[in-house]
């Protein structure tokens, strides 16, 4: 029998062309010492009615980022096919082994799923999962929203994010979608570690891609959950999958999202050496270039003074340091500025 080298080893069980609500588990093979034919069940819900765009919502690509897991599973439980025109595919806990382990990386293969795309059907567990999403799910999708937070590593100002897209029309469509999501900020950035992310695979296929950062510090951000839940519904309204207009009102009275950008490497502050980092500002704070971002302490040495770490850019703090103890090269702050198309295009 001929075998298809590119065929996924993951069983799906969803008929994506069928109207109605289908709630199933992807069955991903995982051979273990105690179960040679063992599998991992990954929840997937497809809700379809008539014709319209297909929207993909993913949570739990990283196991220690809870807001997306909560918001996507909430919608997956409650979305009524009668209320939509189009198709919504929801994976609230994509990386189930990491979700159950409460870690960013998968405990199965110690990989970051979001660095495994486009994946490999015969690779490690995470590579096999990435390959399934890339080859089975993404070809169906028009709009992808991948809900993240800063996990244990940082705290983020509540935001959607997107890469700077050279195509002006796609850039505008994506920024309009971000504005419809309605987080306080939308951040346009030039990635520092791209190519193997889900976002990269989504973009390679010409699909509209939004990410989010809705909290962090390894806990559930109350406002991040409500912004996330509202944002998913807003996206469905914006693309006509659900009736109604997006609600983008902000807590501070602003009518909508503030578009920002992280233009270059000077926006990132890295720890020059290992130590305990004492930040001076919270995510969302307005900061001045040359201000002290924080102090790096060496508490194991009695007479060693802390190092001052200063911002290199004025702006708003997108990401603030998470864990107290940092290693040399860890990012301890990311500063963003108001989006300017003329500056961005350079
Ligand atoms: Zn993440």
Short mmCIF file of C-alpha atoms and ligand atoms in Angstrom, two decimals, residues 62 65 104 148-149, ligand 1:
data_model
loop_
_atom_site.label_atom_id
_atom_site.label_comp_id
_atom_site.label_asym_id
_atom_site.label_seq_id
_atom_site.Cartn_x
_atom_site.Cartn_y
_atom_site.Cartn_z
CA UNK A 62 1.83 27.65 25.57
CA UNK A 65 -0.90 31.15 29.42
CA UNK A 104 5.48 26.85 28.23
CA UNK A 148 -1.23 34.25 24.13
CA UNK A 149 0.00 35.99 27.24
ZN1 LIG B 1 2.67 32.33 24.38
#
